[in-house]
PDB file of C-alpha atoms and ligand atoms in Angstrom:
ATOM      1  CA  UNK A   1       0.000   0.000   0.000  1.00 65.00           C
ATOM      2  CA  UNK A   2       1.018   3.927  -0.419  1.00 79.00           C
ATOM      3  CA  UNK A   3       0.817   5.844   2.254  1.00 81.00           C
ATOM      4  CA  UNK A   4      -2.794   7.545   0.756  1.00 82.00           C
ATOM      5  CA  UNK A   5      -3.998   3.939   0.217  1.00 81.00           C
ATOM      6  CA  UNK A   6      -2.891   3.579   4.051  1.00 81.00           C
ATOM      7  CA  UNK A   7      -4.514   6.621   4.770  1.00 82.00           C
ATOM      8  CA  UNK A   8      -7.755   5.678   3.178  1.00 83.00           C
ATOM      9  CA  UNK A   9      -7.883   2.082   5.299  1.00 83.00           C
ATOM     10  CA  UNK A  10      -7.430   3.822   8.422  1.00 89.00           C
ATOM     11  CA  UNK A  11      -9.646   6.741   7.881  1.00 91.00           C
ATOM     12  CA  UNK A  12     -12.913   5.006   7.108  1.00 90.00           C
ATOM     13  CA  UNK A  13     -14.248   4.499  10.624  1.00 95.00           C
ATOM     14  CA  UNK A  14     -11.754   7.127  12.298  1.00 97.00           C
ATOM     15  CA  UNK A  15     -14.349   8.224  14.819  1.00 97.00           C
ATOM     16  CA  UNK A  16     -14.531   4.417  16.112  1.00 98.00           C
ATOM     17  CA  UNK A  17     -10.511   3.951  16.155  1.00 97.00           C
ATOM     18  CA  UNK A  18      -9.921   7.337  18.531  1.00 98.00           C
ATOM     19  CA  UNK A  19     -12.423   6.692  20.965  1.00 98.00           C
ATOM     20  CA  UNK A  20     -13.170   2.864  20.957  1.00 98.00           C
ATOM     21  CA  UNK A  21      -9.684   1.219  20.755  1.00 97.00           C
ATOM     22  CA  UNK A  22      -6.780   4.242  20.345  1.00 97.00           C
ATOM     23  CA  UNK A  23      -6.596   4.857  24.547  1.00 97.00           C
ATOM     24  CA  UNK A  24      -5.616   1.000  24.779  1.00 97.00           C
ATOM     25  CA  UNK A  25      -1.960   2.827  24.493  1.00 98.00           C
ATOM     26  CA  UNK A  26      -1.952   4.928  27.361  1.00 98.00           C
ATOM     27  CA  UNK A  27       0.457   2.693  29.743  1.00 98.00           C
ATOM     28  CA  UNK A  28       3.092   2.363  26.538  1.00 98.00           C
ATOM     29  CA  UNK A  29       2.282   5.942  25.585  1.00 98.00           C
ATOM     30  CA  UNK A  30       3.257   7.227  29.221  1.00 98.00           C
ATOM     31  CA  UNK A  31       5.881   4.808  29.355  1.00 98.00           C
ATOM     32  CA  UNK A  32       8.007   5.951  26.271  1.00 98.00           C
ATOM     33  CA  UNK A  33       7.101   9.770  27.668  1.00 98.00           C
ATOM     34  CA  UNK A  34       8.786   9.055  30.726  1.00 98.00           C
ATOM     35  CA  UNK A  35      12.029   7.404  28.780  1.00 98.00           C
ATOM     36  CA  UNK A  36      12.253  10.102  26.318  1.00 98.00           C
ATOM     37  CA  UNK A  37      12.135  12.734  29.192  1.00 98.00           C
ATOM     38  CA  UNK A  38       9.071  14.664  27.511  1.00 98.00           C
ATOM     39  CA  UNK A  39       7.727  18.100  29.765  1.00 98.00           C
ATOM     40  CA  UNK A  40       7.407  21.476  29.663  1.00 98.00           C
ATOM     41  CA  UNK A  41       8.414  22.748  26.764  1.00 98.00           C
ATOM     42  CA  UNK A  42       9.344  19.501  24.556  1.00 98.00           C
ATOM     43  CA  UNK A  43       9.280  19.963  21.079  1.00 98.00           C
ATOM     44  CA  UNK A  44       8.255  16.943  20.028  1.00 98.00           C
ATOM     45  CA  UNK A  45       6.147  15.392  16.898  1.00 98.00           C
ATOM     46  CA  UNK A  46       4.232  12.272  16.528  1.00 98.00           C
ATOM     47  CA  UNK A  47       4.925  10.679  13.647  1.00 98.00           C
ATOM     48  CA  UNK A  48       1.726   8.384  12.155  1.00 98.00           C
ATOM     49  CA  UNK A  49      -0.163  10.108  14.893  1.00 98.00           C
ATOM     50  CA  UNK A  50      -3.353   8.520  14.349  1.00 97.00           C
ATOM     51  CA  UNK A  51      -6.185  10.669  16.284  1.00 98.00           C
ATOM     52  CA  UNK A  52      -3.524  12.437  18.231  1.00 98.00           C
ATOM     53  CA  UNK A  53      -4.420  10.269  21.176  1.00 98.00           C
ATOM     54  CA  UNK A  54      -0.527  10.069  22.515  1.00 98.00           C
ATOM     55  CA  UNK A  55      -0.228  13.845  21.152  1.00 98.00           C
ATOM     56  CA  UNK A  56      -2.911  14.938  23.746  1.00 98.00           C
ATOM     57  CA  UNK A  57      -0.894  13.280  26.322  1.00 98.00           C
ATOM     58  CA  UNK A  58       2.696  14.676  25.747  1.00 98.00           C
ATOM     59  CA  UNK A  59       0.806  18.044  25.763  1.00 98.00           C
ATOM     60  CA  UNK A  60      -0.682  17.471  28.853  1.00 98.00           C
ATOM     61  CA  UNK A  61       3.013  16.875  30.057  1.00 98.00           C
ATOM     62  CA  UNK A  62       3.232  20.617  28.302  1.00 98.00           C
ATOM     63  CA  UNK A  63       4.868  19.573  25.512  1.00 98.00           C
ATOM     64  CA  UNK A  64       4.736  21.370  22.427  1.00 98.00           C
ATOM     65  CA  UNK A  65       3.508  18.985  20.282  1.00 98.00           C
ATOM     66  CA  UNK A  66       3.154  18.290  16.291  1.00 98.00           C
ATOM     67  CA  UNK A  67       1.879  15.146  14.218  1.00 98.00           C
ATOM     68  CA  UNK A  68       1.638  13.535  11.141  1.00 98.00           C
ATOM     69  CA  UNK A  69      -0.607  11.076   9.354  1.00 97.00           C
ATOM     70  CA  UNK A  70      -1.354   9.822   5.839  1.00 96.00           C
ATOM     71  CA  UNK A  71      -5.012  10.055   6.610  1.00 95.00           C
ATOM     72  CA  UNK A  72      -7.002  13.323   6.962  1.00 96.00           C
ATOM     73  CA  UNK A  73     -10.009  11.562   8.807  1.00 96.00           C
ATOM     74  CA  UNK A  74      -8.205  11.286  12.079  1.00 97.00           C
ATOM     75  CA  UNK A  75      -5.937  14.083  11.755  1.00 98.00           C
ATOM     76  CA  UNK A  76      -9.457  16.135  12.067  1.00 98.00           C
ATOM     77  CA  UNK A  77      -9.636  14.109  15.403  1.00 98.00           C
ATOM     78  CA  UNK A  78      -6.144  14.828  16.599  1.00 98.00           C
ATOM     79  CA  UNK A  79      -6.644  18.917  15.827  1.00 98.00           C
ATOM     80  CA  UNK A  80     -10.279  18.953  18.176  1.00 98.00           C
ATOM     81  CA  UNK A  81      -8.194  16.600  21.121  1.00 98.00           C
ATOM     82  CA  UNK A  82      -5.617  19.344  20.904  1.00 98.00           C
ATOM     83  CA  UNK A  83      -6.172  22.691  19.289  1.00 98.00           C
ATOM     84  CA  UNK A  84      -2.960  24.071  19.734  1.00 98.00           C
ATOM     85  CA  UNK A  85      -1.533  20.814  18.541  1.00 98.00           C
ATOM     86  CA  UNK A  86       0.330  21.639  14.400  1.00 98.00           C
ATOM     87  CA  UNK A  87      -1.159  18.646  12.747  1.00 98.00           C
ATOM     88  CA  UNK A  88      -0.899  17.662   9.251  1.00 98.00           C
ATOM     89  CA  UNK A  89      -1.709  14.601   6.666  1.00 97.00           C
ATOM     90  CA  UNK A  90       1.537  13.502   5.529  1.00 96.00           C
ATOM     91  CA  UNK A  91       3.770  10.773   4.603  1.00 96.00           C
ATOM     92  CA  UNK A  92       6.253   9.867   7.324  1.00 97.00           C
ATOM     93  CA  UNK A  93       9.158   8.889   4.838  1.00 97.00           C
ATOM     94  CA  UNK A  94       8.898  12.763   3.835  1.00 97.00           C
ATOM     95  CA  UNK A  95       8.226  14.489   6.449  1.00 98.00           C
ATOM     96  CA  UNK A  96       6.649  18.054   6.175  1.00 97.00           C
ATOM     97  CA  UNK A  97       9.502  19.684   8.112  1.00 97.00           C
ATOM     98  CA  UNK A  98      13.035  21.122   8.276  1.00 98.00           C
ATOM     99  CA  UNK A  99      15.857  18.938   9.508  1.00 98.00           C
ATOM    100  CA  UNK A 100      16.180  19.355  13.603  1.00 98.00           C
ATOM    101  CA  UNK A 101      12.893  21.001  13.631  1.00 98.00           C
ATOM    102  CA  UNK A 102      12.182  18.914  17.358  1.00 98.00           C
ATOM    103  CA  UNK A 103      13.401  17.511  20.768  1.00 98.00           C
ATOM    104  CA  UNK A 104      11.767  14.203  20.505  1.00 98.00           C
ATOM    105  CA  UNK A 105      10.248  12.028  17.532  1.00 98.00           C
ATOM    106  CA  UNK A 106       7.974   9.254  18.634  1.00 98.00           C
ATOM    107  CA  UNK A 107       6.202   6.930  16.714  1.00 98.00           C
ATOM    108  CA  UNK A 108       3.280   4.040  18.131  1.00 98.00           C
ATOM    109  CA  UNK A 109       2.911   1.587  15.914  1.00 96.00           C
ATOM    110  CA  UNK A 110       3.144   3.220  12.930  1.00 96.00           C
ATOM    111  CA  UNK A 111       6.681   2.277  12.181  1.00 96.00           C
ATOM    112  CA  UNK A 112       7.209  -1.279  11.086  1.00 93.00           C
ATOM    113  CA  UNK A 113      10.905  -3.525  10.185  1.00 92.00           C
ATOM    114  CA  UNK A 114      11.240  -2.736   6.716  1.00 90.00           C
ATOM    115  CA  UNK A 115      10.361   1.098   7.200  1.00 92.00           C
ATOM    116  CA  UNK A 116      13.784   2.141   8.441  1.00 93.00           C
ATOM    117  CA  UNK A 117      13.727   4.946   6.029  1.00 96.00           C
ATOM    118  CA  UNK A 118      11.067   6.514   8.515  1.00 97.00           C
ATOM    119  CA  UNK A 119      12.829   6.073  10.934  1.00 97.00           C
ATOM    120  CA  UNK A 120      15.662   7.970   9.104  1.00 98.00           C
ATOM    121  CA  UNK A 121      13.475  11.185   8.182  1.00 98.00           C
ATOM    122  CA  UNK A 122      12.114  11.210  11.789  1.00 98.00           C
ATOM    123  CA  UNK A 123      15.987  11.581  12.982  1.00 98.00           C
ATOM    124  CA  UNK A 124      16.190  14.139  10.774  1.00 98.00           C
ATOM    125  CA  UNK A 125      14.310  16.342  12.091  1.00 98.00           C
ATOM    126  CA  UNK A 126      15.189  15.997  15.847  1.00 98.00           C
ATOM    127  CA  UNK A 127      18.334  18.120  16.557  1.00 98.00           C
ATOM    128  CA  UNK A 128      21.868  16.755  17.417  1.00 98.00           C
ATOM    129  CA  UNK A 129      21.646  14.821  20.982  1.00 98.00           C
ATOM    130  CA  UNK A 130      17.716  15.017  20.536  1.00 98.00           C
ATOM    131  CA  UNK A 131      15.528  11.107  20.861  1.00 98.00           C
ATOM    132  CA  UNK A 132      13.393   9.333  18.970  1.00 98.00           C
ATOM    133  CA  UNK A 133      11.068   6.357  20.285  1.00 98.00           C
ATOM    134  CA  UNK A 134       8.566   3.736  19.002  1.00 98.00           C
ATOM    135  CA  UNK A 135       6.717   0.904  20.499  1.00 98.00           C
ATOM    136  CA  UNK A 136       5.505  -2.331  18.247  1.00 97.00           C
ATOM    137  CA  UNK A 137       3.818  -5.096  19.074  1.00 94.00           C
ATOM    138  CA  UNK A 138       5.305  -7.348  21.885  1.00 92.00           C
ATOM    139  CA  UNK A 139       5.962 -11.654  21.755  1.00 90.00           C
ATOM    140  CA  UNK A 140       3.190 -13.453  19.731  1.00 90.00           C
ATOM    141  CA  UNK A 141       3.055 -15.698  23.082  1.00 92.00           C
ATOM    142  CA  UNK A 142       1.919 -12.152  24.926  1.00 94.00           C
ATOM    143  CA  UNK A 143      -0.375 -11.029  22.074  1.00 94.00           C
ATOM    144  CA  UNK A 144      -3.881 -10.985  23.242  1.00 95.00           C
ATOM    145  CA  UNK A 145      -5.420  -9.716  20.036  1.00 95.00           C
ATOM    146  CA  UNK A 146      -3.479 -12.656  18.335  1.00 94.00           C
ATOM    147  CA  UNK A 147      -7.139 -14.430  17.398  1.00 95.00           C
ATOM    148  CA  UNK A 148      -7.980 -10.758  15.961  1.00 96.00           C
ATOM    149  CA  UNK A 149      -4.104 -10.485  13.950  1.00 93.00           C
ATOM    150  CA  UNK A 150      -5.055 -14.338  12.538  1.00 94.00           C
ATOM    151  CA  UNK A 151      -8.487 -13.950  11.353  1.00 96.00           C
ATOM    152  CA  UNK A 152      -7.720 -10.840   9.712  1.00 94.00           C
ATOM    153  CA  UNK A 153      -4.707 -12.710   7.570  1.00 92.00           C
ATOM    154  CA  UNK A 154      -7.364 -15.566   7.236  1.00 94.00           C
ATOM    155  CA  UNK A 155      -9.736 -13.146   5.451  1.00 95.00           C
ATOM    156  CA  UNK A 156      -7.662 -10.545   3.638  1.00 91.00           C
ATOM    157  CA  UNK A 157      -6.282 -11.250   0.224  1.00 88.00           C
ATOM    158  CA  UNK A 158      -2.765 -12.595   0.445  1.00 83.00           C
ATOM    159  CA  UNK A 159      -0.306  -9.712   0.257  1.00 77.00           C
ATOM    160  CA  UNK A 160      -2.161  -8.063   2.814  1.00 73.00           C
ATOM    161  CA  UNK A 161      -2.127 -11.122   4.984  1.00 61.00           C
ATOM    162  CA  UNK A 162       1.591 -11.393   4.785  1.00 65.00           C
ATOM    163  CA  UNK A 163       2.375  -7.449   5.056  1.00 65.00           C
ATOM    164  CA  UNK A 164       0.239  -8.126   8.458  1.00 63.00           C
ATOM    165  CA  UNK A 165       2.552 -10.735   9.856  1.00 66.00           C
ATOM    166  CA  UNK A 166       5.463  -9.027   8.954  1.00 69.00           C
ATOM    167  CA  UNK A 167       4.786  -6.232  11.701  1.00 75.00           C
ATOM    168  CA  UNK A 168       5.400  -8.812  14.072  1.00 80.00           C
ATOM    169  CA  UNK A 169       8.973  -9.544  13.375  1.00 88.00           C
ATOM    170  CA  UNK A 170       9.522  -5.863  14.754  1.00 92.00           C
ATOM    171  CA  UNK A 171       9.722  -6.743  17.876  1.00 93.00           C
ATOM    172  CA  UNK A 172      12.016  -9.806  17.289  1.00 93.00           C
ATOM    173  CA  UNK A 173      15.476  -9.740  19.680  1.00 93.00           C
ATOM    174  CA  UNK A 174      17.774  -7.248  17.737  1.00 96.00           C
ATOM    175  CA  UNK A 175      15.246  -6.362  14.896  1.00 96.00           C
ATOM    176  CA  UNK A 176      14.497  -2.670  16.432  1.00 97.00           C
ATOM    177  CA  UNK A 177      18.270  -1.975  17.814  1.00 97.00           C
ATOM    178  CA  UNK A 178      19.466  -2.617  13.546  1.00 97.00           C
ATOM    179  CA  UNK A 179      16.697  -0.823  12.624  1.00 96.00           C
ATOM    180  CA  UNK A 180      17.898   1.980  14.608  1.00 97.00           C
ATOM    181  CA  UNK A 181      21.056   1.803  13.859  1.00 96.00           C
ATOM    182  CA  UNK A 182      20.352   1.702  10.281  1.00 95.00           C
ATOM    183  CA  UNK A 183      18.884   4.764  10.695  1.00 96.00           C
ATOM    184  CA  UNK A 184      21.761   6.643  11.722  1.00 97.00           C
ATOM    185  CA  UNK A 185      20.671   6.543  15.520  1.00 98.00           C
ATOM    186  CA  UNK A 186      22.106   5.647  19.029  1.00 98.00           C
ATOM    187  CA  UNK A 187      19.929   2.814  20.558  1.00 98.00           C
ATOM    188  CA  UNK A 188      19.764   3.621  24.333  1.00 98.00           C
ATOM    189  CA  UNK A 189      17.164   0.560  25.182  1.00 98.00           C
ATOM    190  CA  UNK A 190      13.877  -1.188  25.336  1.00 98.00           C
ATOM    191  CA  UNK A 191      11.923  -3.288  26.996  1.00 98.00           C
ATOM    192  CA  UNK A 192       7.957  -3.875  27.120  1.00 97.00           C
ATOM    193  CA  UNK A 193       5.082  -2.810  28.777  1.00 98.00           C
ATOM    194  CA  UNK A 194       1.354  -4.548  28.382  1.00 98.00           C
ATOM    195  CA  UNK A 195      -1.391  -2.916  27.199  1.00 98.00           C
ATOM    196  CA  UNK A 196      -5.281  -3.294  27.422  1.00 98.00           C
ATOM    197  CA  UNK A 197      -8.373  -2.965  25.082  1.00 98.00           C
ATOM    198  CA  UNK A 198     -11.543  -3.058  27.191  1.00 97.00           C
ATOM    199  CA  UNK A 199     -14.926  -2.968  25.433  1.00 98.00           C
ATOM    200  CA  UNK A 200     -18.729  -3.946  27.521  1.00 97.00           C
ATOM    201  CA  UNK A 201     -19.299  -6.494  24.911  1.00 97.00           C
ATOM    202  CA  UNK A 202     -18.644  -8.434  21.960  1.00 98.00           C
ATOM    203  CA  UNK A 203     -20.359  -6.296  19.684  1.00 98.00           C
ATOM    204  CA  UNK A 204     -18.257  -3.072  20.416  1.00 98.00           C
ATOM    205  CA  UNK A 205     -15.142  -5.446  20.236  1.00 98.00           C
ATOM    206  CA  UNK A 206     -15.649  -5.879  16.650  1.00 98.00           C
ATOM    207  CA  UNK A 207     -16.950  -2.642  16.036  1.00 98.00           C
ATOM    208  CA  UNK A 208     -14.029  -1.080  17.532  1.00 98.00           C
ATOM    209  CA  UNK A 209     -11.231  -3.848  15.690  1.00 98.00           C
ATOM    210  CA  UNK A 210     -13.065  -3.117  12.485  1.00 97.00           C
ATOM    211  CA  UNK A 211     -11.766   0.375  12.463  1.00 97.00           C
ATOM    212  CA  UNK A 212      -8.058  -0.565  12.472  1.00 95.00           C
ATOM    213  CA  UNK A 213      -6.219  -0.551   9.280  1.00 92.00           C
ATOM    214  CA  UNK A 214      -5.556  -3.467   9.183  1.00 91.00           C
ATOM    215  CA  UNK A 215      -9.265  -4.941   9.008  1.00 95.00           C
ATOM    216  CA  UNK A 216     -10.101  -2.951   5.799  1.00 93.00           C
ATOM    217  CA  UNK A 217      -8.391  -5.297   3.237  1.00 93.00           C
ATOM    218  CA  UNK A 218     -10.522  -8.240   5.080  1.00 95.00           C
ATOM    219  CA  UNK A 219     -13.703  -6.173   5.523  1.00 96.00           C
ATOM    220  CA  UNK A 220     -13.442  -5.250   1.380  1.00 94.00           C
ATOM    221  CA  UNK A 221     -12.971  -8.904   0.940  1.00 95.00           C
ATOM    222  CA  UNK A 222     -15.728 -10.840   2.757  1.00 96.00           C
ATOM    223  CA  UNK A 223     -18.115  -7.940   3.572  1.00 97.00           C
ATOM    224  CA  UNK A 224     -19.572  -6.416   7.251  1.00 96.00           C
ATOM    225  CA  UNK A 225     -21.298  -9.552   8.310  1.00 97.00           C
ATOM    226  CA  UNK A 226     -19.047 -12.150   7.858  1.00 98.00           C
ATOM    227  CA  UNK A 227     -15.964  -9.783   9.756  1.00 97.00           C
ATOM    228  CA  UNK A 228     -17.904  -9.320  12.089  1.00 98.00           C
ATOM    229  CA  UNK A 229     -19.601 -13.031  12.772  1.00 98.00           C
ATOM    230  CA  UNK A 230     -16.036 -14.241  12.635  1.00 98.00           C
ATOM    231  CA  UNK A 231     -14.001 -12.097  14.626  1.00 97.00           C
ATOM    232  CA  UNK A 232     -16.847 -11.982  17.545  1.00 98.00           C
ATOM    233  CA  UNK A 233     -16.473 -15.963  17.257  1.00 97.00           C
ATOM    234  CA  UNK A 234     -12.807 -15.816  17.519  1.00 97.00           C
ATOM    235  CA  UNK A 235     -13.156 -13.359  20.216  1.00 97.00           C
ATOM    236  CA  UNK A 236     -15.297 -15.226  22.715  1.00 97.00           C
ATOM    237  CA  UNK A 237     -12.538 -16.898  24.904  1.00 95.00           C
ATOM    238  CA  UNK A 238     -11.912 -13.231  26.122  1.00 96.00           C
ATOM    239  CA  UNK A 239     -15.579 -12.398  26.977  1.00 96.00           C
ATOM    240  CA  UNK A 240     -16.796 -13.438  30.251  1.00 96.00           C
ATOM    241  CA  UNK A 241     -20.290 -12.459  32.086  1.00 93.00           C
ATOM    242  CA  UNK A 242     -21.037  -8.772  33.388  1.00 93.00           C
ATOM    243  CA  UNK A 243     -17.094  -8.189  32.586  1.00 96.00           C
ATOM    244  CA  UNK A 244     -16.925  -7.842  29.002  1.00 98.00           C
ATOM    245  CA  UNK A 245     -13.927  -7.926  26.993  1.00 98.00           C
ATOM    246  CA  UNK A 246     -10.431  -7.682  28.435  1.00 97.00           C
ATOM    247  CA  UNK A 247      -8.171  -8.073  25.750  1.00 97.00           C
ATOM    248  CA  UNK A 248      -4.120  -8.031  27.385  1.00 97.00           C
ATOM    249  CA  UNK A 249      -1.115  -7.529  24.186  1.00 96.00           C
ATOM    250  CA  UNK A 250       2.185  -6.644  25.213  1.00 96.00           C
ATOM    251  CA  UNK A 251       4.030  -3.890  23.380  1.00 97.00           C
ATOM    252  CA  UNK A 252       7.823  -3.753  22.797  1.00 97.00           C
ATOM    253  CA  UNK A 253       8.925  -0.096  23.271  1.00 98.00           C
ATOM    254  CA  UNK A 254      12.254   1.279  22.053  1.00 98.00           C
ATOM    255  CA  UNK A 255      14.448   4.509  22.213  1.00 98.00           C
ATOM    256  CA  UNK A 256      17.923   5.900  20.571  1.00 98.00           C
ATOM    257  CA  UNK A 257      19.462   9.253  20.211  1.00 98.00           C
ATOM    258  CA  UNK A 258      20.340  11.414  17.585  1.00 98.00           C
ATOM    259  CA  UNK A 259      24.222  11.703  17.566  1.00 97.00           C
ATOM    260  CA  UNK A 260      25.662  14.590  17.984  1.00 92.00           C
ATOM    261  CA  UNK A 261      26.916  16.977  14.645  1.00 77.00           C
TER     262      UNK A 261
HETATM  263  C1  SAM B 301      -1.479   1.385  14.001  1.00 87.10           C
HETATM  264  S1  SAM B 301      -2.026   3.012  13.546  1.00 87.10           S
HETATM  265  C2  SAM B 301      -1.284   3.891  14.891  1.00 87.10           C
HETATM  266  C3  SAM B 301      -1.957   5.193  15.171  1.00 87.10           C
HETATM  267  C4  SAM B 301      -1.493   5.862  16.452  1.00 87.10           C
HETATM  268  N1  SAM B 301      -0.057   6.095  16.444  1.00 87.10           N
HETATM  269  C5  SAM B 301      -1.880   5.039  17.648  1.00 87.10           C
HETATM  270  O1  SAM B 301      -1.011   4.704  18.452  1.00 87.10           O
HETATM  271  O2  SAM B 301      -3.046   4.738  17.825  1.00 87.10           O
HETATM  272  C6  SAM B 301      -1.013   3.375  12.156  1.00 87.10           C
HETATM  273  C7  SAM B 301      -1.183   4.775  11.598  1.00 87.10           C
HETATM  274  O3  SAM B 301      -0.167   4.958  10.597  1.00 87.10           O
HETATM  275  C8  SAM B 301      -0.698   5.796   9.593  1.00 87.10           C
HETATM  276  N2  SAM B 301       0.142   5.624   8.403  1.00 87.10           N
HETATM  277  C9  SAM B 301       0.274   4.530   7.616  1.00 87.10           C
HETATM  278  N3  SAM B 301       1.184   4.754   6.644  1.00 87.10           N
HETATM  279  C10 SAM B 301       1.641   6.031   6.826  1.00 87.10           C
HETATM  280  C11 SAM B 301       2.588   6.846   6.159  1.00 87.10           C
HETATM  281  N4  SAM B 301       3.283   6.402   5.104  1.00 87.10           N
HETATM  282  N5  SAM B 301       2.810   8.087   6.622  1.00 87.10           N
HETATM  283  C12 SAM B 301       2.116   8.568   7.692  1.00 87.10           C
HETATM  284  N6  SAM B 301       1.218   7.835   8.379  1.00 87.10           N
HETATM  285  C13 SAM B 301       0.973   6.580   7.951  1.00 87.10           C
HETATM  286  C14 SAM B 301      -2.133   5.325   9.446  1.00 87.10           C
HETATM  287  O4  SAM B 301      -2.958   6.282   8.813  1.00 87.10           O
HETATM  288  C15 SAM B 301      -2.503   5.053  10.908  1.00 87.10           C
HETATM  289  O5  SAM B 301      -3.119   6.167  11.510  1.00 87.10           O
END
């Protein structure tokens, strides 16, 4: 896919990505804050920002905070969470700014093994000694949307199957540290923090997975009703009684420096 193709899958149901599944972050959004050393004053940009979900966090730390995204859909989302927020719909292997334009770069799953040229442009514009930071998804083992990952490959054509599985080798021992390096960056560490997606029921579970990328190719492919009778069947293991859904993933977080000139 091009970034406006990726831009289109992810904008379609933008309104159901912020506010049903985006806040499943927060703990690895807070986490990488805290590493990176975002506060007052931080210049920092979010690159693939999404809805602006982590944005509106770092500038609650005060940060003064940017993003980018190849869809315009929740980009409108991200500029109501945070009005004095810069956003813009770009591609993050050009980035829409001059080189050390930030502090910090950080990117939440929008930057993938084979997309260490993004991770290139978003060193480029942090300044000398400034740091970058990503998270990606954690051990297949520690995955709990794993059923949601494997019905979506079972149900998209193909190459979108495979491009899907690939984002998992990310967080493979040593995968993000070469990426890094490729990039021209110091790698300072990472580790991995879990995350949670909570919904009341099944029905706002699939609702809420439909709207990720990811579940577009699939949805075009087999139609509403059959994504959603599937994935609330592959889902029901993590549904219990006057609970709901409690779906536990762990994400792999990582962070490097931008050497100095
Ligand atoms: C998994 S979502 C992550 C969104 C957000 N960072 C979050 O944590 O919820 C991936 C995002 O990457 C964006 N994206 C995909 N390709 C892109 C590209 N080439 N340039 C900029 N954004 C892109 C999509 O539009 C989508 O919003």
């Amino acid at each position: 896919m091009d970034w406006k193709q990726a831009g289109h899958a992810w904008g379609e149901r933008a309104a159901d990505w912020a506010y049903l599944f985006e806040p499943y972050a927060l703990r690895a959004n807070q986490t990488l804050f805290d590493r990176l050393g975002v506060g007052e004053g931080s210049r920092l940009v979010d690159i693939a920002c999404g809805s602006g979900y982590a944005a509106a966090l770092a500038a609650e730390r005060g940060a003064v905070v940017a993003g980018v995204d190849a869809s315009e859909p929740p980009i409108a989302i991200a500029r109501a969470r945070t009005p004095v927020g810069d956003f813009r719909v770009g591609d993050m292997f050009s980035l829409p700014y001059p080189a050390e334009n930030f502090d910090v770069a950080t990117s939440f799953n929008g930057i993938w093994k084979g997309l260490e040229a993004a991770l290139r442009e978003a060193g480029r514009v942090v300044r000398p000694g400034g740091m970058v930071g990503m998270t990606f998804w954690g051990a297949p083992k520690r995955l709990g949307l794993l059923p949601y990952f494997m019905k979506v490959v079972e149900l998209s054509p193909p190459d979108h199957g495979s491009a899907t599985l690939n984002q998992g080798e990310t967080g493979r021992p040593g995968v993000v540290e070469s990426m890094m390096e490729e990039a021209g960056l110091e790698f300072l560490e990472r580790d991995v923090v879990e995350v949670v997606n909570e919904f009341p029921d099944l029905d706002i579970a699939a609702r809420a997975l439909a709207a990720a990328g990811p579940s577009w190719p699939a949805l075009q492919a087999v139609g509403e009703s059959r994504f959603v009778t599937e994935l609330k069947e592959a889902l029901r293991n993590l549904s219990a009684d006057g609970v709901g859904v409690r779906i536990r993933s762990e994400l792999g977080w990582a962070t490097a420096r931008v050497p100095d000139a």
